[in-house]
Amino acid sequence: MDSKTTKMPKVAKVKNKAPAEIQITAEQLLREAKERDLEILPPPPKQKISDPEELRDYQHRKRKAFEDNIRKNRLVIGNWLKYAQWEESQKQIQRARSIYERALDVDHRNVTLWLKYTEMEMRNRQVNHARNLWDRAVTILPRVSQFWYKYTYMEEMLENVAGARQVFERWMEWHPDEQAWQTYINFELRYKELERARQIYEQFVMVHPDVKNWIKYAKFEENHGFINGSRTVFERAVEFFGDEELDERLFIAFAKFEENQKEHDRARVIYKYALDHVPKDRNKELYKAYTIHEKKYGDRSGIEDVIVNKRKYMYEQEVIENPTNYDAWFDYIRLVENEGNLDDIRDTYERAIANIPPSKDKQFWRRYIYLWINYALYEELEAEDLDRTRQVYRTCLELIPHKIFTFSKIWLMYAQFEVRCKDLKQARKTLGMALGMCPRDKLYRGYIDLEIQLREFDRCRILYQKFLEYGPENCVTWIKFAELETLLGDTDRARAIYEIAVGQQRLDMPELLWKSYIDFEVSQGETEKARQLYERLLERTVHVKVWLSYAKFELNAENADNINVELARRVYERANDSLRSAGEKESRVLLLEAWKEFETEIGDEVKLEKVLAKMPRRVKKRQKIISEAGVEEGWEEVFDYIFPEDEMVRPNLKLLAAAKNWRKQQEIPQSTQNEKDDNDEEPGTPEGHPTQDSSSNDGSTTAE
């Protein structure tokens, strides 16, 4: 039998592995078991005890079961508690007490065990036993507040006030939490012991030096009518916390206390002191309470002060979060300037200008540089400190990276400041240094304006020469230079400047220069020279505005034989011919409109009819839209102008087309006759097929 191998039982193979149609979940199984009461055991039958012998037998069996459970696991406190409670139910207090003591030997730190033990003693009115147990419990576990609460409650229920107070004093030596102190204070207040409660508060705020505890102490004094005592507590709290640990809640409570006592001036002083000493990031509620107080009891100036302080706090937060937010600095400085405190204003300006832009890009400096400008203007106009103003300007100029970019405004303002200080030499030195380091158009113009105001025209000429060497393409500079010479009465010099200017190869606004030159000659009464200038200008450009200006000039010019109208009409005719040859249709339309107005106002009907005959027709056309890549993108409608003078050329084109058609008709019969002759000479050629020569002739005719 041993040699034979043990056979494993056969396991039936599952043929159908598809899921069942009805799925049963674990939840459903549990619910069905609950409904059928499968796990409910029937209660044990009630046993009636009829004589002492039976009772002793029952008690013996129960005690044996409890002792067995304890022997199996003596660390399970639940077994001990059940055993002791059963003995208590059998009125065996001594046995229950013995069980509790045995359990305490096993685990003397079990809070539940102590509570059950003492509750049993109190239920059975064993006061001394209970007091003894509470003493043992609080000695072994002094940090368990529940023992102290129940101990003091028991003593108070027994009307042993002195004993309860003694327990509280023992408890307070362990410096318990805030609720324990509050319970002791409420105990004394129940027996009207205000002085004892005050002494407890004194110890309380020293053990737990929190703001809310000081506020509770002060409210205790206020609620019992000790106004001066409450104020003293608040003052002691402010001194206790010092300037570093101040809390807005303390000042708000202090101010509201004074407000309740109708001491509004005191409350206002408290709020202002708090706003000056509490850190800005912890006084939001303080501002709100101060604003409400001022709205209730303050005047307009007080409310404005509150709002100003609140705005200052907001600006402080903004500049702390983003020091380069120069708009916030401007608003902050404007607010501080309205207060008028010189030291605060200077300190704010110094803080603002210390935030130099991180990049050397000029766009980041545009707002920043105005901080320096405002600072310098404030020092000059408000503080009237010229030395400090000069120092601000110089520091700013040293800070700007002039090799990369500069601000002409700063140089000019500094020079003007030195002029106001009657130091002309320093002003010229400053501007000269600016032109040497970083020449700019604005610097040249500002320097020239300064010299013109000082009537130093020779210096102006030198500056203009330097300016034109720096930027010869600047037409405005040429014009201003010529105007200066004109004002000085040197027309030849002005004309020479204009001639040099129009001879420049590259100009930024040549039309402005030519117009100024022509206006100069007109103002000098040199009509012929002005006409020559127009002719020179038309050699360079045929713009319609030049022609219109030329015609207007001829109309208004002073001529001896009064031929202005004829000269102007001649200009219009030349302009029309020039624009027609140039193909400028829109410019030509503008010219004809101006010509029509001219003939309407001055000319006769015959001349007007000639101009009207030249007016174009406006037609709508379609043209292809071609992208930059050369791809057709559709069609668009455009307006075009057709001039009668252009249509007059078309009859010649029609005559040429008619001549070509006639020539073609003449050649067709001749080619037919040649084909017949060729067919007679070459019988092998298929009928109806033209020869190579005839086909080539036919193609050439089609090409024509």
mmCIF file of N, CA, C and O in Angstrom, residues 378-443:
data_model
loop_
_atom_site.group_PDB
_atom_site.id
_atom_site.type_symbol
_atom_site.label_atom_id
_atom_site.label_comp_id
_atom_site.label_asym_id
_atom_site.label_seq_id
_atom_site.Cartn_x
_atom_site.Cartn_y
_atom_site.Cartn_z
ATOM 1 N N TYR A 378 11.294 118.642 -7.481
ATOM 2 C CA TYR A 378 10.829 118.831 -6.102
ATOM 3 C C TYR A 378 11.892 119.540 -5.264
ATOM 4 O O TYR A 378 11.592 120.469 -4.502
ATOM 5 N N GLU A 379 13.146 119.102 -5.408
ATOM 6 C CA GLU A 379 14.216 119.725 -4.632
ATOM 7 C C GLU A 379 14.384 121.196 -5.004
ATOM 8 O O GLU A 379 14.678 122.030 -4.141
ATOM 9 N N GLU A 380 14.165 121.510 -6.286
ATOM 10 C CA GLU A 380 14.354 122.899 -6.716
ATOM 11 C C GLU A 380 13.170 123.785 -6.346
ATOM 12 O O GLU A 380 13.362 124.899 -5.839
ATOM 13 N N LEU A 381 11.963 123.294 -6.587
ATOM 14 C CA LEU A 381 10.785 124.147 -6.436
ATOM 15 C C LEU A 381 10.183 124.094 -5.039
ATOM 16 O O LEU A 381 9.764 125.126 -4.502
ATOM 17 N N GLU A 382 10.111 122.900 -4.448
ATOM 18 C CA GLU A 382 9.460 122.761 -3.148
ATOM 19 C C GLU A 382 10.461 122.888 -2.005
ATOM 20 O O GLU A 382 10.269 123.690 -1.085
ATOM 21 N N ALA A 383 11.531 122.084 -2.070
ATOM 22 C CA ALA A 383 12.518 122.141 -0.981
ATOM 23 C C ALA A 383 13.459 123.338 -1.105
ATOM 24 O O ALA A 383 14.059 123.762 -0.104
ATOM 25 N N GLU A 384 13.607 123.872 -2.339
ATOM 26 C CA GLU A 384 14.461 125.035 -2.603
ATOM 27 C C GLU A 384 15.902 124.784 -2.149
ATOM 28 O O GLU A 384 16.568 125.648 -1.599
ATOM 29 N N ASP A 385 16.352 123.552 -2.397
ATOM 30 C CA ASP A 385 17.730 123.172 -2.067
ATOM 31 C C ASP A 385 18.485 123.006 -3.386
ATOM 32 O O ASP A 385 18.454 121.956 -4.025
ATOM 33 N N LEU A 386 19.198 124.074 -3.803
ATOM 34 C CA LEU A 386 19.840 124.079 -5.115
ATOM 35 C C LEU A 386 21.009 123.110 -5.176
ATOM 36 O O LEU A 386 21.228 122.454 -6.204
ATOM 37 N N ASP A 387 21.768 123.028 -4.113
ATOM 38 C CA ASP A 387 22.908 122.098 -4.120
ATOM 39 C C ASP A 387 22.432 120.661 -4.254
ATOM 40 O O ASP A 387 23.022 119.857 -5.000
ATOM 41 N N ARG A 388 21.378 120.335 -3.532
ATOM 42 C CA ARG A 388 20.846 118.968 -3.626
ATOM 43 C C ARG A 388 20.267 118.714 -5.019
ATOM 44 O O ARG A 388 20.393 117.605 -5.564
ATOM 45 N N THR A 389 19.634 119.734 -5.616
ATOM 46 C CA THR A 389 19.104 119.595 -6.971
ATOM 47 C C THR A 389 20.224 119.317 -7.968
ATOM 48 O O THR A 389 20.119 118.436 -8.834
ATOM 49 N N ARG A 390 21.316 120.080 -7.844
ATOM 50 C CA ARG A 390 22.465 119.872 -8.740
ATOM 51 C C ARG A 390 23.040 118.463 -8.567
ATOM 52 O O ARG A 390 23.400 117.797 -9.547
ATOM 53 N N GLN A 391 23.071 117.996 -7.336
ATOM 54 C CA GLN A 391 23.585 116.660 -7.088
ATOM 55 C C GLN A 391 22.677 115.583 -7.691
ATOM 56 O O GLN A 391 23.152 114.573 -8.227
ATOM 57 N N VAL A 392 21.368 115.826 -7.642
ATOM 58 C CA VAL A 392 20.428 114.871 -8.244
ATOM 59 C C VAL A 392 20.653 114.788 -9.748
ATOM 60 O O VAL A 392 20.715 113.686 -10.327
ATOM 61 N N TYR A 393 20.780 115.936 -10.415
ATOM 62 C CA TYR A 393 21.008 115.936 -11.866
ATOM 63 C C TYR A 393 22.314 115.220 -12.218
ATOM 64 O O TYR A 393 22.359 114.401 -13.153
ATOM 65 N N ARG A 394 23.368 115.509 -11.499
ATOM 66 C CA ARG A 394 24.667 114.914 -11.831
ATOM 67 C C ARG A 394 24.661 113.405 -11.588
ATOM 68 O O ARG A 394 25.212 112.635 -12.389
ATOM 69 N N THR A 395 24.034 112.977 -10.504
ATOM 70 C CA THR A 395 23.963 111.532 -10.233
ATOM 71 C C THR A 395 23.176 110.811 -11.317
ATOM 72 O O THR A 395 23.544 109.707 -11.757
ATOM 73 N N CYS A 396 22.101 111.443 -11.758
ATOM 74 C CA CYS A 396 21.293 110.842 -12.820
ATOM 75 C C CYS A 396 22.093 110.725 -14.114
ATOM 76 O O CYS A 396 22.063 109.686 -14.788
ATOM 77 N N LEU A 397 22.846 111.772 -14.473
ATOM 78 C CA LEU A 397 23.630 111.736 -15.712
ATOM 79 C C LEU A 397 24.761 110.717 -15.624
ATOM 80 O O LEU A 397 25.141 110.114 -16.636
ATOM 81 N N GLU A 398 25.296 110.519 -14.439
ATOM 82 C CA GLU A 398 26.324 109.490 -14.283
ATOM 83 C C GLU A 398 25.741 108.086 -14.395
ATOM 84 O O GLU A 398 26.437 107.149 -14.813
ATOM 85 N N LEU A 399 24.467 107.937 -14.054
ATOM 86 C CA LEU A 399 23.840 106.622 -14.057
ATOM 87 C C LEU A 399 23.457 106.151 -15.461
ATOM 88 O O LEU A 399 23.512 104.961 -15.765
ATOM 89 N N ILE A 400 23.093 107.089 -16.335
ATOM 90 C CA ILE A 400 22.607 106.723 -17.670
ATOM 91 C C ILE A 400 23.772 106.213 -18.521
ATOM 92 O O ILE A 400 24.817 106.868 -18.609
ATOM 93 N N PRO A 401 23.616 105.075 -19.189
ATOM 94 C CA PRO A 401 24.688 104.559 -20.080
ATOM 95 C C PRO A 401 24.675 105.297 -21.420
ATOM 96 O O PRO A 401 24.042 104.876 -22.388
ATOM 97 N N HIS A 402 25.379 106.418 -21.493
ATOM 98 C CA HIS A 402 25.284 107.297 -22.660
ATOM 99 C C HIS A 402 25.831 106.652 -23.930
ATOM 100 O O HIS A 402 25.444 107.057 -25.038
ATOM 101 N N LYS A 403 26.705 105.665 -23.820
ATOM 102 C CA LYS A 403 27.221 105.031 -25.030
ATOM 103 C C LYS A 403 26.170 104.159 -25.706
ATOM 104 O O LYS A 403 26.255 103.901 -26.910
ATOM 105 N N ILE A 404 25.182 103.729 -24.927
ATOM 106 C CA ILE A 404 24.111 102.901 -25.493
ATOM 107 C C ILE A 404 22.911 103.770 -25.863
ATOM 108 O O ILE A 404 22.372 103.678 -26.957
ATOM 109 N N PHE A 405 22.490 104.612 -24.954
ATOM 110 C CA PHE A 405 21.384 105.547 -25.207
ATOM 111 C C PHE A 405 21.506 106.672 -24.193
ATOM 112 O O PHE A 405 22.268 106.596 -23.220
ATOM 113 N N THR A 406 20.753 107.731 -24.434
ATOM 114 C CA THR A 406 20.754 108.868 -23.521
ATOM 115 C C THR A 406 19.363 109.488 -23.508
ATOM 116 O O THR A 406 18.478 109.087 -24.280
ATOM 117 N N PHE A 407 19.190 110.448 -22.623
ATOM 118 C CA PHE A 407 17.938 111.200 -22.531
ATOM 119 C C PHE A 407 18.279 112.680 -22.646
ATOM 120 O O PHE A 407 18.841 113.278 -21.710
ATOM 121 N N SER A 408 17.956 113.246 -23.801
ATOM 122 C CA SER A 408 18.281 114.655 -24.031
ATOM 123 C C SER A 408 17.564 115.562 -23.042
ATOM 124 O O SER A 408 18.072 116.633 -22.688
ATOM 125 N N LYS A 409 16.400 115.123 -22.583
ATOM 126 C CA LYS A 409 15.617 115.949 -21.669
ATOM 127 C C LYS A 409 16.390 116.244 -20.384
ATOM 128 O O LYS A 409 16.342 117.369 -19.854
ATOM 129 N N ILE A 410 17.116 115.250 -19.883
ATOM 130 C CA ILE A 410 17.877 115.447 -18.647
ATOM 131 C C ILE A 410 18.988 116.473 -18.854
ATOM 132 O O ILE A 410 19.183 117.384 -18.035
ATOM 133 N N TRP A 411 19.724 116.343 -19.963
ATOM 134 C CA TRP A 411 20.796 117.307 -20.250
ATOM 135 C C TRP A 411 20.238 118.730 -20.339
ATOM 136 O O TRP A 411 20.805 119.668 -19.753
ATOM 137 N N LEU A 412 19.140 118.890 -21.071
ATOM 138 C CA LEU A 412 18.580 120.232 -21.263
ATOM 139 C C LEU A 412 18.034 120.801 -19.956
ATOM 140 O O LEU A 412 18.196 121.994 -19.673
ATOM 141 N N MET A 413 17.385 119.942 -19.158
ATOM 142 C CA MET A 413 16.847 120.436 -17.886
ATOM 143 C C MET A 413 17.971 120.851 -16.947
ATOM 144 O O MET A 413 17.859 121.861 -16.227
ATOM 145 N N TYR A 414 19.053 120.073 -16.950
ATOM 146 C CA TYR A 414 20.190 120.458 -16.100
ATOM 147 C C TYR A 414 20.790 121.785 -16.563
ATOM 148 O O TYR A 414 21.110 122.667 -15.743
ATOM 149 N N ALA A 415 20.947 121.956 -17.886
ATOM 150 C CA ALA A 415 21.489 123.214 -18.407
ATOM 151 C C ALA A 415 20.571 124.384 -18.069
ATOM 152 O O ALA A 415 21.033 125.467 -17.657
ATOM 153 N N GLN A 416 19.275 124.203 -18.228
ATOM 154 C CA GLN A 416 18.333 125.281 -17.885
ATOM 155 C C GLN A 416 18.362 125.601 -16.392
ATOM 156 O O GLN A 416 18.206 126.758 -15.991
ATOM 157 N N PHE A 417 18.562 124.543 -15.574
ATOM 158 C CA PHE A 417 18.685 124.790 -14.133
ATOM 159 C C PHE A 417 19.904 125.657 -13.831
ATOM 160 O O PHE A 417 19.844 126.602 -13.016
ATOM 161 N N GLU A 418 21.036 125.366 -14.497
ATOM 162 C CA GLU A 418 22.241 126.166 -14.278
ATOM 163 C C GLU A 418 22.045 127.602 -14.771
ATOM 164 O O GLU A 418 22.565 128.550 -14.162
ATOM 165 N N VAL A 419 21.265 127.753 -15.836
ATOM 166 C CA VAL A 419 20.974 129.115 -16.305
ATOM 167 C C VAL A 419 20.148 129.853 -15.263
ATOM 168 O O VAL A 419 20.383 131.044 -14.980
ATOM 169 N N ARG A 420 19.180 129.164 -14.666
ATOM 170 C CA ARG A 420 18.375 129.802 -13.617
ATOM 171 C C ARG A 420 19.228 130.147 -12.400
ATOM 172 O O ARG A 420 18.924 131.104 -11.675
ATOM 173 N N CYS A 421 20.288 129.343 -12.204
ATOM 174 C CA CYS A 421 21.209 129.652 -11.108
ATOM 175 C C CYS A 421 22.260 130.684 -11.517
ATOM 176 O O CYS A 421 23.221 130.926 -10.758
ATOM 177 N N LYS A 422 22.130 131.249 -12.737
ATOM 178 C CA LYS A 422 23.017 132.291 -13.263
ATOM 179 C C LYS A 422 24.451 131.787 -13.442
ATOM 180 O O LYS A 422 25.418 132.550 -13.334
ATOM 181 N N ASP A 423 24.554 130.488 -13.725
ATOM 182 C CA ASP A 423 25.868 129.906 -14.013
ATOM 183 C C ASP A 423 25.873 129.486 -15.484
ATOM 184 O O ASP A 423 25.746 128.316 -15.834
ATOM 185 N N LEU A 424 26.007 130.485 -16.379
ATOM 186 C CA LEU A 424 25.927 130.244 -17.809
ATOM 187 C C LEU A 424 27.095 129.393 -18.298
ATOM 188 O O LEU A 424 26.935 128.562 -19.208
ATOM 189 N N LYS A 425 28.237 129.564 -17.699
ATOM 190 C CA LYS A 425 29.409 128.801 -18.116
ATOM 191 C C LYS A 425 29.184 127.302 -17.887
ATOM 192 O O LYS A 425 29.497 126.483 -18.753
ATOM 193 N N GLN A 426 28.623 126.953 -16.735
ATOM 194 C CA GLN A 426 28.368 125.544 -16.439
ATOM 195 C C GLN A 426 27.288 124.973 -17.358
ATOM 196 O O GLN A 426 27.369 123.810 -17.772
ATOM 197 N N ALA A 427 26.299 125.797 -17.709
ATOM 198 C CA ALA A 427 25.248 125.337 -18.618
ATOM 199 C C ALA A 427 25.832 125.010 -19.985
ATOM 200 O O ALA A 427 25.530 123.949 -20.578
ATOM 201 N N ARG A 428 26.678 125.915 -20.519
ATOM 202 C CA ARG A 428 27.295 125.652 -21.824
ATOM 203 C C ARG A 428 28.241 124.460 -21.754
ATOM 204 O O ARG A 428 28.315 123.649 -22.693
ATOM 205 N N LYS A 429 28.927 124.334 -20.661
ATOM 206 C CA LYS A 429 29.830 123.194 -20.500
ATOM 207 C C LYS A 429 29.045 121.879 -20.484
ATOM 208 O O LYS A 429 29.468 120.883 -21.092
ATOM 209 N N THR A 430 27.899 121.902 -19.819
ATOM 210 C CA THR A 430 27.070 120.689 -19.752
ATOM 211 C C THR A 430 26.571 120.289 -21.131
ATOM 212 O O THR A 430 26.660 119.123 -21.540
ATOM 213 N N LEU A 431 26.049 121.274 -21.886
ATOM 214 C CA LEU A 431 25.531 120.959 -23.217
ATOM 215 C C LEU A 431 26.649 120.562 -24.172
ATOM 216 O O LEU A 431 26.470 119.685 -25.031
ATOM 217 N N GLY A 432 27.800 121.206 -24.042
ATOM 218 C CA GLY A 432 28.928 120.811 -24.885
ATOM 219 C C GLY A 432 29.376 119.389 -24.593
ATOM 220 O O GLY A 432 29.697 118.618 -25.511
ATOM 221 N N MET A 433 29.390 119.027 -23.303
ATOM 222 C CA MET A 433 29.750 117.663 -22.941
ATOM 223 C C MET A 433 28.714 116.675 -23.482
ATOM 224 O O MET A 433 29.059 115.582 -23.944
ATOM 225 N N ALA A 434 27.443 117.082 -23.461
ATOM 226 C CA ALA A 434 26.395 116.207 -23.986
ATOM 227 C C ALA A 434 26.580 115.977 -25.480
ATOM 228 O O ALA A 434 26.472 114.845 -25.972
ATOM 229 N N LEU A 435 26.879 117.054 -26.240
ATOM 230 C CA LEU A 435 27.071 116.906 -27.682
ATOM 231 C C LEU A 435 28.320 116.092 -27.993
ATOM 232 O O LEU A 435 28.385 115.401 -29.017
ATOM 233 N N GLY A 436 29.314 116.181 -27.122
ATOM 234 C CA GLY A 436 30.514 115.396 -27.361
ATOM 235 C C GLY A 436 30.315 113.919 -27.053
ATOM 236 O O GLY A 436 30.854 113.058 -27.746
ATOM 237 N N MET A 437 29.518 113.607 -26.027
ATOM 238 C CA MET A 437 29.321 112.219 -25.619
ATOM 239 C C MET A 437 28.258 111.520 -26.451
ATOM 240 O O MET A 437 28.443 110.377 -26.883
ATOM 241 N N CYS A 438 27.141 112.198 -26.662
ATOM 242 C CA CYS A 438 26.003 111.548 -27.329
ATOM 243 C C CYS A 438 25.208 112.597 -28.097
ATOM 244 O O CYS A 438 24.173 113.064 -27.618
ATOM 245 N N PRO A 439 25.682 113.021 -29.272
ATOM 246 C CA PRO A 439 24.964 114.063 -30.021
ATOM 247 C C PRO A 439 23.579 113.586 -30.456
ATOM 248 O O PRO A 439 23.421 112.474 -30.959
ATOM 249 N N ARG A 440 22.586 114.429 -30.252
ATOM 250 C CA ARG A 440 21.216 114.157 -30.647
ATOM 251 C C ARG A 440 20.596 115.435 -31.209
ATOM 252 O O ARG A 440 21.017 116.554 -30.870
ATOM 253 N N ASP A 441 19.590 115.257 -32.082
ATOM 254 C CA ASP A 441 18.926 116.418 -32.673
ATOM 255 C C ASP A 441 18.328 117.318 -31.596
ATOM 256 O O ASP A 441 18.406 118.553 -31.669
ATOM 257 N N LYS A 442 17.703 116.699 -30.606
ATOM 258 C CA LYS A 442 17.056 117.483 -29.557
ATOM 259 C C LYS A 442 18.068 118.295 -28.759
ATOM 260 O O LYS A 442 17.794 119.442 -28.343
ATOM 261 N N LEU A 443 19.259 117.742 -28.544
ATOM 262 C CA LEU A 443 20.293 118.483 -27.823
ATOM 263 C C LEU A 443 20.748 119.699 -28.621
ATOM 264 O O LEU A 443 20.908 120.804 -28.066
#
